[in-house]
Structure formats: C-alpha cells, structure tokens
PDB file of C-alpha atoms and ligand atoms in Angstrom:
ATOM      1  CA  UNK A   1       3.195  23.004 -15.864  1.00  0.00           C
ATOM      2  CA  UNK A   2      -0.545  22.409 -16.417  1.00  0.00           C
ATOM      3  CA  UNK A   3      -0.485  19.124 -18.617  1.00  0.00           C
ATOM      4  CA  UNK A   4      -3.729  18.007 -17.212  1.00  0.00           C
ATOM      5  CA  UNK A   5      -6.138  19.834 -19.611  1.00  0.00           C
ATOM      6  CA  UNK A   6      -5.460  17.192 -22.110  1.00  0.00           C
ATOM      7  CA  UNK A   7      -5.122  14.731 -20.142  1.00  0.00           C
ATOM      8  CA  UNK A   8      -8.558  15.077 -18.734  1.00  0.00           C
ATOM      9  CA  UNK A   9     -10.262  14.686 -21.384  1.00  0.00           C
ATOM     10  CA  UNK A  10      -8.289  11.806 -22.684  1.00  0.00           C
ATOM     11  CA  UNK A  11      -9.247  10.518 -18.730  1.00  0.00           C
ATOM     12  CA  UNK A  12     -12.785  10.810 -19.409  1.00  0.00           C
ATOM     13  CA  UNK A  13     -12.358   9.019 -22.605  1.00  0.00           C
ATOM     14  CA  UNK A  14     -11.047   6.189 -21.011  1.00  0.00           C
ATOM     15  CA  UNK A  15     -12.470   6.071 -17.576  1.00  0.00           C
ATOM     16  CA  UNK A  16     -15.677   5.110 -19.739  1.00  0.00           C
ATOM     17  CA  UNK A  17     -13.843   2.716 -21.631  1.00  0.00           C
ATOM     18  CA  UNK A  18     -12.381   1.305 -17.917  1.00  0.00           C
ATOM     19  CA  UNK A  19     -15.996   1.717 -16.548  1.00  0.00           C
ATOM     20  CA  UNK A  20     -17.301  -0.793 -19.228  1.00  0.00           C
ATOM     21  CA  UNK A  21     -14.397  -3.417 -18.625  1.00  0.00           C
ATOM     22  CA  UNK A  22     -14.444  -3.304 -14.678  1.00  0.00           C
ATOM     23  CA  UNK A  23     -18.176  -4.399 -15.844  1.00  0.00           C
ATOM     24  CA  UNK A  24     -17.215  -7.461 -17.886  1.00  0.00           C
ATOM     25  CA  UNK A  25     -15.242  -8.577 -15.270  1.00  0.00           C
ATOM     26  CA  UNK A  26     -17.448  -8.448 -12.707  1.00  0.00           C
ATOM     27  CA  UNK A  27     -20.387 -10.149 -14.169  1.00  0.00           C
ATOM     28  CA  UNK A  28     -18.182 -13.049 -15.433  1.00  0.00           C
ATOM     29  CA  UNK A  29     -17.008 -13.081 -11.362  1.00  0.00           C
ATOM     30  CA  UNK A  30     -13.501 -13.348 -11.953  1.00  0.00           C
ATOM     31  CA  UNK A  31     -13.036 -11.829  -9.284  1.00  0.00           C
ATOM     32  CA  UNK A  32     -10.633 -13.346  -6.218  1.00  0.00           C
ATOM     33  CA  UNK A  33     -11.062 -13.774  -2.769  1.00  0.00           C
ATOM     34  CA  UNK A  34      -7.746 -13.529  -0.637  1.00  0.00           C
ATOM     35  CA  UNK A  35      -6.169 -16.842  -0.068  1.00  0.00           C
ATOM     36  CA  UNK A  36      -8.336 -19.036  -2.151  1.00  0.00           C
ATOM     37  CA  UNK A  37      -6.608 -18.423  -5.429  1.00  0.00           C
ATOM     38  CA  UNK A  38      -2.754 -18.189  -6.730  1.00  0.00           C
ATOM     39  CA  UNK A  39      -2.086 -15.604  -9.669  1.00  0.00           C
ATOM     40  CA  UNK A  40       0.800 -15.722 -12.032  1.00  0.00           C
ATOM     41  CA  UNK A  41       3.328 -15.583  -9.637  1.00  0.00           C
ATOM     42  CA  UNK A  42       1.745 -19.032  -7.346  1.00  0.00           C
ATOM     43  CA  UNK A  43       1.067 -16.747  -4.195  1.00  0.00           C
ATOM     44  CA  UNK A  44      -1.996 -16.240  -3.272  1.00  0.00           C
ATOM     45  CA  UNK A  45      -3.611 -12.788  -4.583  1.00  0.00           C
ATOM     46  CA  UNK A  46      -5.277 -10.162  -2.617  1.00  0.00           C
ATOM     47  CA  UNK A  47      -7.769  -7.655  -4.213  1.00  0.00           C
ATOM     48  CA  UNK A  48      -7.901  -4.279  -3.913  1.00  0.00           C
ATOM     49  CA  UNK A  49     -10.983  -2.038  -4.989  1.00  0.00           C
ATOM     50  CA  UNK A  50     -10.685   1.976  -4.780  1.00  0.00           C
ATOM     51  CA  UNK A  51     -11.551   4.332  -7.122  1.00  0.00           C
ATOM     52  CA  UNK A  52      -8.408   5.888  -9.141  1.00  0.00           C
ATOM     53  CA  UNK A  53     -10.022   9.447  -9.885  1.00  0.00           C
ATOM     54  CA  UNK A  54      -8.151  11.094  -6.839  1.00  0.00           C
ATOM     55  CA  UNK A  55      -4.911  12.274  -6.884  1.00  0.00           C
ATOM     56  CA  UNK A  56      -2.503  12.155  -4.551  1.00  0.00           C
ATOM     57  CA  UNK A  57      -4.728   8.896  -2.995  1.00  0.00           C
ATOM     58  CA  UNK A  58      -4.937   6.422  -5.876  1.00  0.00           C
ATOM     59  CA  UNK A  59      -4.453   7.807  -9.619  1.00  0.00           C
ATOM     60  CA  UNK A  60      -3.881   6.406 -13.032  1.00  0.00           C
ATOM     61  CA  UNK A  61       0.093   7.574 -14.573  1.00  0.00           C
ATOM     62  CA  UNK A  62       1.597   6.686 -17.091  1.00  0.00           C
ATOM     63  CA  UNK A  63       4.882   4.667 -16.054  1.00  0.00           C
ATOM     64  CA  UNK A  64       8.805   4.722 -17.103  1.00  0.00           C
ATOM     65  CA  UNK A  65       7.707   2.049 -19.357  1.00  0.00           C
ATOM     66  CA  UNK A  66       4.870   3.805 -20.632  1.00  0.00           C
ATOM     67  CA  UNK A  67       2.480   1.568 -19.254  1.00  0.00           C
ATOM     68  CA  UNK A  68      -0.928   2.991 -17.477  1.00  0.00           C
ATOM     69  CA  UNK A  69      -0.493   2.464 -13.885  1.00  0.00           C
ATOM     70  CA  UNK A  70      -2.579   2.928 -10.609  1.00  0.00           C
ATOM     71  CA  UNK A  71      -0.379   4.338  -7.881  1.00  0.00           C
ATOM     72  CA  UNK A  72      -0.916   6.493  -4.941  1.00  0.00           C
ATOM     73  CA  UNK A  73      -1.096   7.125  -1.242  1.00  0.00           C
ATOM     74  CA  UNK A  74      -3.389   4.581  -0.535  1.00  0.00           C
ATOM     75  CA  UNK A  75      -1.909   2.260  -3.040  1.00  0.00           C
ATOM     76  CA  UNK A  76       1.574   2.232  -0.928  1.00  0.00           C
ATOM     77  CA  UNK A  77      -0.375   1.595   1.726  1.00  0.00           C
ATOM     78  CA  UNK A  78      -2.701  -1.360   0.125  1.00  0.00           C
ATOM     79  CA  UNK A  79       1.012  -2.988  -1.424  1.00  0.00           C
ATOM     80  CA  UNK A  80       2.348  -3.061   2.480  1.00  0.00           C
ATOM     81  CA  UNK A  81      -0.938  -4.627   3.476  1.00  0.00           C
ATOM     82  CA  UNK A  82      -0.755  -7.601   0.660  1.00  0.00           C
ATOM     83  CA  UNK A  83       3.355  -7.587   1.317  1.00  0.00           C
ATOM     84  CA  UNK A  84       2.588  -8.490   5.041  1.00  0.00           C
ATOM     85  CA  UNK A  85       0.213 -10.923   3.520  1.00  0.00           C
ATOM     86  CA  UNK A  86       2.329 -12.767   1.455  1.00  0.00           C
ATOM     87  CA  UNK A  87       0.115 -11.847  -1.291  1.00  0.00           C
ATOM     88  CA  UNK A  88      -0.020 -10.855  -4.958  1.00  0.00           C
ATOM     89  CA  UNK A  89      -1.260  -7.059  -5.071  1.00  0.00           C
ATOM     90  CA  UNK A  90      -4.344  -7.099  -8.015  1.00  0.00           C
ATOM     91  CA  UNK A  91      -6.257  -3.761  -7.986  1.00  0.00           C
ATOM     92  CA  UNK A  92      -9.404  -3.051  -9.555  1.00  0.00           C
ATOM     93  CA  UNK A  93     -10.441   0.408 -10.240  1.00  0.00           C
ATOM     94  CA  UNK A  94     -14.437   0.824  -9.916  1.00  0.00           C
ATOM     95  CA  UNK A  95     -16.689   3.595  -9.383  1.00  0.00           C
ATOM     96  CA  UNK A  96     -16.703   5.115  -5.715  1.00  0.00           C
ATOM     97  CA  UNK A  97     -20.189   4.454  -5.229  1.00  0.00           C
ATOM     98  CA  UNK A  98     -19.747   0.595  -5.602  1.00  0.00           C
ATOM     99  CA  UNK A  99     -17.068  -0.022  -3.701  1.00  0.00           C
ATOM    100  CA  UNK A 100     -19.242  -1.378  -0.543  1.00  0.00           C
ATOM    101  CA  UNK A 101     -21.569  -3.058  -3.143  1.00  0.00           C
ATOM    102  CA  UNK A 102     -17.837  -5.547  -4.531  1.00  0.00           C
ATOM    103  CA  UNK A 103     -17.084  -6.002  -1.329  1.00  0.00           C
ATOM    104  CA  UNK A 104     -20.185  -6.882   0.494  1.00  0.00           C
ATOM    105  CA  UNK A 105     -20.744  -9.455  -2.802  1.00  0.00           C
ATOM    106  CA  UNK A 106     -16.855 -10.593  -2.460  1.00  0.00           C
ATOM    107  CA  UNK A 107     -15.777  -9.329  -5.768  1.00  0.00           C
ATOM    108  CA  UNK A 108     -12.712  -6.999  -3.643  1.00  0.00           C
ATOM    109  CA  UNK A 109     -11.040  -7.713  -0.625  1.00  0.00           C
ATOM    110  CA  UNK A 110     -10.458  -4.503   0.428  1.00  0.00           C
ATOM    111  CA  UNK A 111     -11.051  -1.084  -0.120  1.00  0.00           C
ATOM    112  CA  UNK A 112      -8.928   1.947  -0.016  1.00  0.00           C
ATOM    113  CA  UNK A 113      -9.827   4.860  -1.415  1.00  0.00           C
ATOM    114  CA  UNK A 114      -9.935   7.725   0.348  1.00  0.00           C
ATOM    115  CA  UNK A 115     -12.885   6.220   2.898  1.00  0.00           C
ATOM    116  CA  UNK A 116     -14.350   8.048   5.275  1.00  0.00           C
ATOM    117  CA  UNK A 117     -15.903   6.285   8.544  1.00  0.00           C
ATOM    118  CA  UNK A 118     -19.670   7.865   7.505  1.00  0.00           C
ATOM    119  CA  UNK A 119     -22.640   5.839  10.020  1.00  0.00           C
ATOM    120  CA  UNK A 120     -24.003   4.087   7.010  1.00  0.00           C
ATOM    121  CA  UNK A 121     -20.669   2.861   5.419  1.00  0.00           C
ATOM    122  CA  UNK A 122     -20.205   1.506   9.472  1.00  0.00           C
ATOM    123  CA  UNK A 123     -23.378  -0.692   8.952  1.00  0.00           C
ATOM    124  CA  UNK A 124     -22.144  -2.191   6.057  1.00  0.00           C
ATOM    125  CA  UNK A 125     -18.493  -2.825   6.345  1.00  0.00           C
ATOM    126  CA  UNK A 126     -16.279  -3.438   8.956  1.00  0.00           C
ATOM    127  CA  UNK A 127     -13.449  -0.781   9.249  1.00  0.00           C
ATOM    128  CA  UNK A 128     -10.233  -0.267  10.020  1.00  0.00           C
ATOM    129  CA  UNK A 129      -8.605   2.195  12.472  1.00  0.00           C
ATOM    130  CA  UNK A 130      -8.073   6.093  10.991  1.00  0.00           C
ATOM    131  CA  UNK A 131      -4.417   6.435   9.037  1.00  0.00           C
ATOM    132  CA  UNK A 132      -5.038  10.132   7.988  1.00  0.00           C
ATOM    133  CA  UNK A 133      -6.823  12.862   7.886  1.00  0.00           C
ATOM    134  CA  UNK A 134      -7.428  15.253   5.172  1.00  0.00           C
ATOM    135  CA  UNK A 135      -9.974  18.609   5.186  1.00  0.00           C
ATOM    136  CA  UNK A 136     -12.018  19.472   2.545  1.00  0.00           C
ATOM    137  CA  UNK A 137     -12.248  22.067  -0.043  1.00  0.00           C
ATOM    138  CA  UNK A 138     -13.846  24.362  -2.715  1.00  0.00           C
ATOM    139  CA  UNK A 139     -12.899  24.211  -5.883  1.00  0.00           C
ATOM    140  CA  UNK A 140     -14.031  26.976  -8.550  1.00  0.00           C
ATOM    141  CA  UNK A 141     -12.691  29.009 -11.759  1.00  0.00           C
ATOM    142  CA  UNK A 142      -9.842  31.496 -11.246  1.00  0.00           C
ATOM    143  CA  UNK A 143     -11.195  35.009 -11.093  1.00  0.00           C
ATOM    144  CA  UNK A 144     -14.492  33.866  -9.057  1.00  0.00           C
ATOM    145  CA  UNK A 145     -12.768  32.565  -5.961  1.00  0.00           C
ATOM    146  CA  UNK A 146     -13.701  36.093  -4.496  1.00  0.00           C
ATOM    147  CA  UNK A 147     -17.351  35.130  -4.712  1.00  0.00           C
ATOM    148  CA  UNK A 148     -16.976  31.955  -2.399  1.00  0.00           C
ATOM    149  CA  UNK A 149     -15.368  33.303   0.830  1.00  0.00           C
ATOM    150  CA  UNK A 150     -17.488  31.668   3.289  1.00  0.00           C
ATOM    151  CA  UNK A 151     -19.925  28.416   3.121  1.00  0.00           C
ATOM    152  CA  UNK A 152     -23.233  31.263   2.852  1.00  0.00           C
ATOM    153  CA  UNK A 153     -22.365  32.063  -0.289  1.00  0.00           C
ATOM    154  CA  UNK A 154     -22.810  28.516  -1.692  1.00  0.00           C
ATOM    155  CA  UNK A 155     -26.168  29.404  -1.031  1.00  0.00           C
ATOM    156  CA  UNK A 156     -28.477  28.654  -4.377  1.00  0.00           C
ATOM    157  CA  UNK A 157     -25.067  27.475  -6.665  1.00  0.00           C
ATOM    158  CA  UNK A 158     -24.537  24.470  -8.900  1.00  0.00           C
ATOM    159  CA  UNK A 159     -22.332  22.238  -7.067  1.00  0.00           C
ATOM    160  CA  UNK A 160     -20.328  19.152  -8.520  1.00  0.00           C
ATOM    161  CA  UNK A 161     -19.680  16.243  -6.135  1.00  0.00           C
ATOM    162  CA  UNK A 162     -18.457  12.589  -6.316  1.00  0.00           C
ATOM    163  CA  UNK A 163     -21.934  10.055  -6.367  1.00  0.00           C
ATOM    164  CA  UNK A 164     -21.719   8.545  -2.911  1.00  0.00           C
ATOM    165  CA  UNK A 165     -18.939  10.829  -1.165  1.00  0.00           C
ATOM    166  CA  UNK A 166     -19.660  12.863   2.449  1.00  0.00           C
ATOM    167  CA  UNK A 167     -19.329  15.428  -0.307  1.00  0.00           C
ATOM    168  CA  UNK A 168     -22.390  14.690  -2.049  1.00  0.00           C
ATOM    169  CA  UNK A 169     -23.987  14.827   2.083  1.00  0.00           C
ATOM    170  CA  UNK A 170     -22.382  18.129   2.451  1.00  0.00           C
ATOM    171  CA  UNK A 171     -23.884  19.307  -0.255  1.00  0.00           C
ATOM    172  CA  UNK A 172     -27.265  18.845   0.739  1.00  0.00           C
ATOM    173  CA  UNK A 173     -26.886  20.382   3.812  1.00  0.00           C
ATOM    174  CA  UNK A 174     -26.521  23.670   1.588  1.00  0.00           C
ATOM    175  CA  UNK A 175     -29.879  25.693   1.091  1.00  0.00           C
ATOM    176  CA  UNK A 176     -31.054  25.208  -2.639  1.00  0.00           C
ATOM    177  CA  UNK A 177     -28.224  23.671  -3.561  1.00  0.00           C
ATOM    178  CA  UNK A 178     -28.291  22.451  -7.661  1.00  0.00           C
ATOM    179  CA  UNK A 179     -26.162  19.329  -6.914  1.00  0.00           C
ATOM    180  CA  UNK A 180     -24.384  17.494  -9.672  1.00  0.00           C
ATOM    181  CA  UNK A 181     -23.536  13.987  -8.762  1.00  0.00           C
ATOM    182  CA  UNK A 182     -21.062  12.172 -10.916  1.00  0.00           C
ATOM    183  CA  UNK A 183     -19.411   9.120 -10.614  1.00  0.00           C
ATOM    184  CA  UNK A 184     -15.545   9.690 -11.504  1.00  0.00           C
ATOM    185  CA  UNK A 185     -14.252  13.426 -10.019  1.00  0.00           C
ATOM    186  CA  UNK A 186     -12.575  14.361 -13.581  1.00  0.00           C
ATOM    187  CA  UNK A 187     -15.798  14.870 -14.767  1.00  0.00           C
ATOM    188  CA  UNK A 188     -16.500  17.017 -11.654  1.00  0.00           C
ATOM    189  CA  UNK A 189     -13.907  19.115 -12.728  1.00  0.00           C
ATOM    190  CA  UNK A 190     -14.434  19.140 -16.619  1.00  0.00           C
ATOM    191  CA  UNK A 191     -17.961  20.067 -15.854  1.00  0.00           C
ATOM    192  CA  UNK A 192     -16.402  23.531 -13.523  1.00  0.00           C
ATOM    193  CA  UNK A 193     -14.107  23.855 -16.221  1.00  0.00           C
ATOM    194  CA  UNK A 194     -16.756  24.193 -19.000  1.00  0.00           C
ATOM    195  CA  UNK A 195     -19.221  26.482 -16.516  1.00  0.00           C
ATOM    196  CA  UNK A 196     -22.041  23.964 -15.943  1.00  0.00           C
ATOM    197  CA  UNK A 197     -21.379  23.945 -12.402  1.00  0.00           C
ATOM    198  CA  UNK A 198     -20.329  26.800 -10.045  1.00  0.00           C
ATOM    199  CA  UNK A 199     -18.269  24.789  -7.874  1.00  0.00           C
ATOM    200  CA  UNK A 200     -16.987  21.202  -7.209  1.00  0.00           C
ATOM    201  CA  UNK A 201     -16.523  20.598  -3.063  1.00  0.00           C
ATOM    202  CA  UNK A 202     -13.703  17.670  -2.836  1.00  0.00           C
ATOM    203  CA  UNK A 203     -11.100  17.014  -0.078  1.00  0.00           C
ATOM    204  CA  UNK A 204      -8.870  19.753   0.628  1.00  0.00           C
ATOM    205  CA  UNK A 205      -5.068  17.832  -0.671  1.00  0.00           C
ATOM    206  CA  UNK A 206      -7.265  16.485  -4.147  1.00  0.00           C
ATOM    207  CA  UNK A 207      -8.342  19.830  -4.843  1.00  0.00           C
ATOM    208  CA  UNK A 208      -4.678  21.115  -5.131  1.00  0.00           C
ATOM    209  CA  UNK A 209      -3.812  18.420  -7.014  1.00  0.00           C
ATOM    210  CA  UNK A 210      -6.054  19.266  -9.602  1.00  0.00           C
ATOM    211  CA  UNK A 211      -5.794  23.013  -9.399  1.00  0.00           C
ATOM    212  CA  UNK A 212      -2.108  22.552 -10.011  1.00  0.00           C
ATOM    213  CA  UNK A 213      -2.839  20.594 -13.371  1.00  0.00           C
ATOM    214  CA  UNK A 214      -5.408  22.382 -14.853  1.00  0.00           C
ATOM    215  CA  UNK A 215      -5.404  25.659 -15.985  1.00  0.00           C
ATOM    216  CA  UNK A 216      -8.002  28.049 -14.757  1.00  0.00           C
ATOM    217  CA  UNK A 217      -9.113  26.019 -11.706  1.00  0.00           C
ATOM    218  CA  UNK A 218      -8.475  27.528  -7.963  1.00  0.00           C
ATOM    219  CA  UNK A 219      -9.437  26.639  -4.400  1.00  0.00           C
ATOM    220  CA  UNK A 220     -11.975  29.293  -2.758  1.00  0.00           C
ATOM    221  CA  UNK A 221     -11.523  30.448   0.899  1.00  0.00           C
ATOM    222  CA  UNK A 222     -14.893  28.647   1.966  1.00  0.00           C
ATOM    223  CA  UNK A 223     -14.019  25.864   4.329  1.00  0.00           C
ATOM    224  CA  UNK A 224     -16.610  22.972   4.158  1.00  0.00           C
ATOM    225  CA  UNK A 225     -16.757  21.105   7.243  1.00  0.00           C
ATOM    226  CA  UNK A 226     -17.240  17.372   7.445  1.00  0.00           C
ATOM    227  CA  UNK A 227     -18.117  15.069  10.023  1.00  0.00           C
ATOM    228  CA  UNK A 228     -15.681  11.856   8.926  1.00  0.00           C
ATOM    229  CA  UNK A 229     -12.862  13.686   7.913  1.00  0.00           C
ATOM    230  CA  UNK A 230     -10.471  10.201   8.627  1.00  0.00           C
ATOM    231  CA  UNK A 231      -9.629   7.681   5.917  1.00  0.00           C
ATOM    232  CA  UNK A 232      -9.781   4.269   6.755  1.00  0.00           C
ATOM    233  CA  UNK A 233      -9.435   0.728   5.026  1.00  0.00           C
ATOM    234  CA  UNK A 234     -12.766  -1.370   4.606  1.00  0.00           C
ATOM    235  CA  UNK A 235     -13.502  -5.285   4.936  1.00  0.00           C
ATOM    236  CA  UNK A 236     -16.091  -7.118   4.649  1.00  0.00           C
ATOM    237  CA  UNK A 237     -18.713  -7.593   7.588  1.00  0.00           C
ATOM    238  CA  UNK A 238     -17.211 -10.087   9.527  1.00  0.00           C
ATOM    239  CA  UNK A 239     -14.088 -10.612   7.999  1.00  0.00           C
ATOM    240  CA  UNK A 240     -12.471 -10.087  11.149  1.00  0.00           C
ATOM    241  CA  UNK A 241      -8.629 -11.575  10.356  1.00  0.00           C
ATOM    242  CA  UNK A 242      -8.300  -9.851   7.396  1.00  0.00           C
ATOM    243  CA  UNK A 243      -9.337  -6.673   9.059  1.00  0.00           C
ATOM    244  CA  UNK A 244      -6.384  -7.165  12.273  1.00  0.00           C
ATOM    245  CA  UNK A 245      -3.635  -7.571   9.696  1.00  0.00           C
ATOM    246  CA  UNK A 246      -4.634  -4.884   8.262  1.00  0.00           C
ATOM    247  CA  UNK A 247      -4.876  -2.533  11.319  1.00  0.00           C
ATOM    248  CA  UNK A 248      -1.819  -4.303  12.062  1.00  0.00           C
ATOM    249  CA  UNK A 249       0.028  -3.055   9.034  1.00  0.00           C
ATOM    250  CA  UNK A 250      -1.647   0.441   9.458  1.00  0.00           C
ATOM    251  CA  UNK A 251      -0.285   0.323  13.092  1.00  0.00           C
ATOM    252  CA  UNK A 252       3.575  -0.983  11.739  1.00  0.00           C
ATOM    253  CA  UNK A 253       3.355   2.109   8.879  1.00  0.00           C
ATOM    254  CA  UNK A 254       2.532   4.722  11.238  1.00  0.00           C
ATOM    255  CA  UNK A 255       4.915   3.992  13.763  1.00  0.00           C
ATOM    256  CA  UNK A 256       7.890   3.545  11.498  1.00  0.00           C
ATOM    257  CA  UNK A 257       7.178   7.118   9.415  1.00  0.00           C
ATOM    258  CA  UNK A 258       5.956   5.254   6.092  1.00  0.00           C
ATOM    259  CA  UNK A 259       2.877   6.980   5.938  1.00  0.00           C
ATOM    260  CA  UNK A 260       4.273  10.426   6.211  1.00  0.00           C
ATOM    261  CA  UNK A 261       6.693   9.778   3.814  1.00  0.00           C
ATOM    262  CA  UNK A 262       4.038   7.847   1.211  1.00  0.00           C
ATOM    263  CA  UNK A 263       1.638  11.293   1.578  1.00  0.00           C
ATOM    264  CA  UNK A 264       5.391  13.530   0.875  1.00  0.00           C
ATOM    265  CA  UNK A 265       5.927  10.969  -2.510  1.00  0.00           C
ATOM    266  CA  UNK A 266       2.248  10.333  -3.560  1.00  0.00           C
ATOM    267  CA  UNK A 267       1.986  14.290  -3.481  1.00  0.00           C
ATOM    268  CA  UNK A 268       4.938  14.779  -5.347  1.00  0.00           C
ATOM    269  CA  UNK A 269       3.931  12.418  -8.342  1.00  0.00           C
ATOM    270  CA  UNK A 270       0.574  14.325  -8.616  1.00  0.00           C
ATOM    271  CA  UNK A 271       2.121  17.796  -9.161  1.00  0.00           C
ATOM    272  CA  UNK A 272       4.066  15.953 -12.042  1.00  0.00           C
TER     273      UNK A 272
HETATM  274  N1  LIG B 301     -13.650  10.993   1.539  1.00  0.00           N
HETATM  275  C1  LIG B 301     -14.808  11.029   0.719  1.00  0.00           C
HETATM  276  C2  LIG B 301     -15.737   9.909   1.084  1.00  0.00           C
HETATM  277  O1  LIG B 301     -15.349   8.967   1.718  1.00  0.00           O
HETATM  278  C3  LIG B 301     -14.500  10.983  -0.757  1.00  0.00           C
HETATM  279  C4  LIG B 301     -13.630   9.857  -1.173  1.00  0.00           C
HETATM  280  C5  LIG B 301     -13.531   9.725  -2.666  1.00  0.00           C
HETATM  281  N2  LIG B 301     -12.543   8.771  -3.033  1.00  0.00           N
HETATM  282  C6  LIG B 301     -12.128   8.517  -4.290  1.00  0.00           C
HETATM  283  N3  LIG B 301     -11.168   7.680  -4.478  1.00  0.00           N
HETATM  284  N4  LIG B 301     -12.709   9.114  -5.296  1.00  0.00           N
HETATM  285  O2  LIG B 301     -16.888   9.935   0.765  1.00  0.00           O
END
C-alpha cells in the first residue's frame, strides 16, 4: 500500500520543524559526551548522530504507542554498540552534511548513518571496519524508467542528491549534470515527484524503500557506480577506545548473524 504520499509531505513539514530544534540544542551544547554524564536512568549516555531520512538504515515511525520513533538498520546496530557499553542510547537526528562537523566539535559520539569510507570523511574521522554493503540506484517517475537504461543517458538531466553524499560526487562526474543538492532525501523525492528534477541517484536498498511507498516513483536500469560502496561507524579523530568497542561489537554482530537478520527486520518495517 503506498501510504507514503502523505506522509511525505507531513515529513517535510516536520523535518523543518526537527531541523530548527536539533539547532537549539546544539547551540545551547547540551549535548553529551560518552561516559562523562548519567541520563535519567544513572548510566552513563552515549550519543548517536545519523540522519533519519533513509529507510531501511535509520527512519522516523510512528510506534505501537503512537509515539515518533527513530529506528532502523543502523539503529539496531548503534543500540548493541551502547548495550556493550553499558550505556543509555540518546540519538540525535541532524542533517547528513553535519554529521562530521557534531562530531569533530563533540556534540555526537558516534555516527551511523549509512557512511561511506569517502578519502575526505578518512581525514576527518576515524572509522570503523565495513558492516555492509549496499549499491546504488536511480530513481525516476514510472513511465520514464525506459529513458534511463544506462549511466549516458543521465547525460544533461536534473539530478536530485543528498548535500554531502558520494551521491552528490557521482553526480558531478556526469557531463552537464543540473544537480540539486538537498539536505534531507524526502525532499529529493518530493522534488522527482513534482517534475523539478529528472532523477534522484540514492543507494540501491533506499531507493526501493521509497519506490514501494510512493506512488508513481520507480528504479531505472542505470547502475551508478561508486567508489565507497561500504557503511561504516565514525568516531572522532583519536578517539581510539571508543572506536575498538565499537569494531568490537561490529565484529560480535557479524559473526553471530545479527546483522543479517537487523537488514531482513529493518527492511521489513520500511515496506510497512
Ligand atoms: N552512503 C552515502 C554517503 O555516505 C549516503 C548516505 C546517506 N545517509 C543518510 N542517512 N541520509 O554519502
């Protein structure tokens, strides 16, 4: 059932709204570092940034209680990573392109959020070792999927792609490509919907999730191909112990089959 066309908008509504709050809270540095402060519960609280615009990763729902909720791929994965902690969970969902900005300046812990191990993102962060891989996609209306069979005939279009994303680099690598940048990927999408782009490039498993909840939306044959196609978790430069539990949780999750069954769930709750 395609329940997203709604919802979309109401998303863009209040991923503005979220935008302007993750703001406030920022400036007034409220912000915790791991260890150094308790939350409600008296354990100490680790923070997560990531950017909740990409489903089946990390995603907004609305909960049995009715409640707006973050959950996700790489939010299973972040909770195991606090849980072997010993920590509170608190996530804070920001805007892609600043998530090595909050954690270079200590405002997150950690990021997860669909990262991918780019050169520059290696000078700033440290990062963790590769727990999946995804491929990427194009994204267009139904009905003009035969015009985008191979990556030529991108050639001269009006592509959408996240600000800051391997997307936006693949982009540029098109000829006279009219590239859209924009922060939050619903807004990618509403922007295909409405025909003021021709197509949005995205990774390949987030392109079928929105294709499957929103009408007149389809992936084209054209196979982009990127350079970092892993995912990975980042620290802060330096932040060396942080970074070994972490692998060490990563390590623990893909031995035991966790991670193939979080990608079978996550999936799952982002057809619903
Ligand atoms: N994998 C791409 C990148 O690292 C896109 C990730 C976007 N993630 C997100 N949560 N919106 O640049």
């Amino acid at each position: 059932m395609k329940k997203w066309g709604t919802l979309v908008i109401a998303l863009l509504m209040v991923t503005s709204l979220l935008a302007a709050c993750g703001q406030n809270k920022n400036n007034d540095g409220s912000a915790q570092g791991a260890g150094s402060n308790a939350g409600n519960s008296g354990k100490k609280v680790i923070t997560l940034g990531t950017s909740a615009d990409f489903a089946p990763y990390e995603f907004h729902i609305k909960n049995d209680q009715g409640q707006d909720e973050i959950v996700g791929f790489d939010i299973e994965i972040a909770k195991e990573i606090a849980k072997d902690l010993g920590a509170e969970l608190q996530i804070k969902d920001l805007q892609f392109d600043s998530l090595m900005n909050e954690l270079n300046s200590g405002r997150i812990d950690f990021a997860i959020s669909g990262l991918s191990p780019t050169a520059d993102r290696q000078k700033e962060v440290d990062m963790s070792k590769i727990y999946f891989t995804a491929t990427q996609a194009v994204v267009t209306r139904a009905g003009e999927e035969g015009s985008y069979k191979t990556l030529d005939t991108l050639v001269g279009k009006k592509i959408g792609v996240q600000k800051g994303s391997i997307q936006e680099g693949i982009a540029r690598t098109i000829e006279d490509a009219k590239i859209t940048s924009l922060a939050k990927t619903q807004d990618i999408m509403m922007q295909l919907k409405t025909g003021r782009i021709d197509v949005a490039i995205i990774e390949g498993p987030v392109a079928e999730a929105y294709v499957s909840n929103i009408d007149g939306l389809t992936i084209a044959e054209a196979q982009p191909e990127a350079e970092d196609d892993g995912y990975i978790v980042a620290v802060k430069k330096g932040n060396k112990e942080l970074l070994d539990k972490v692998n060490a949780t990563l390590t623990r999750l893909m031995e035991d089959g966790s991670i193939d069954k979080f990608i079978v769930e996550a999936s799952e709750l982002a057809e619903k």
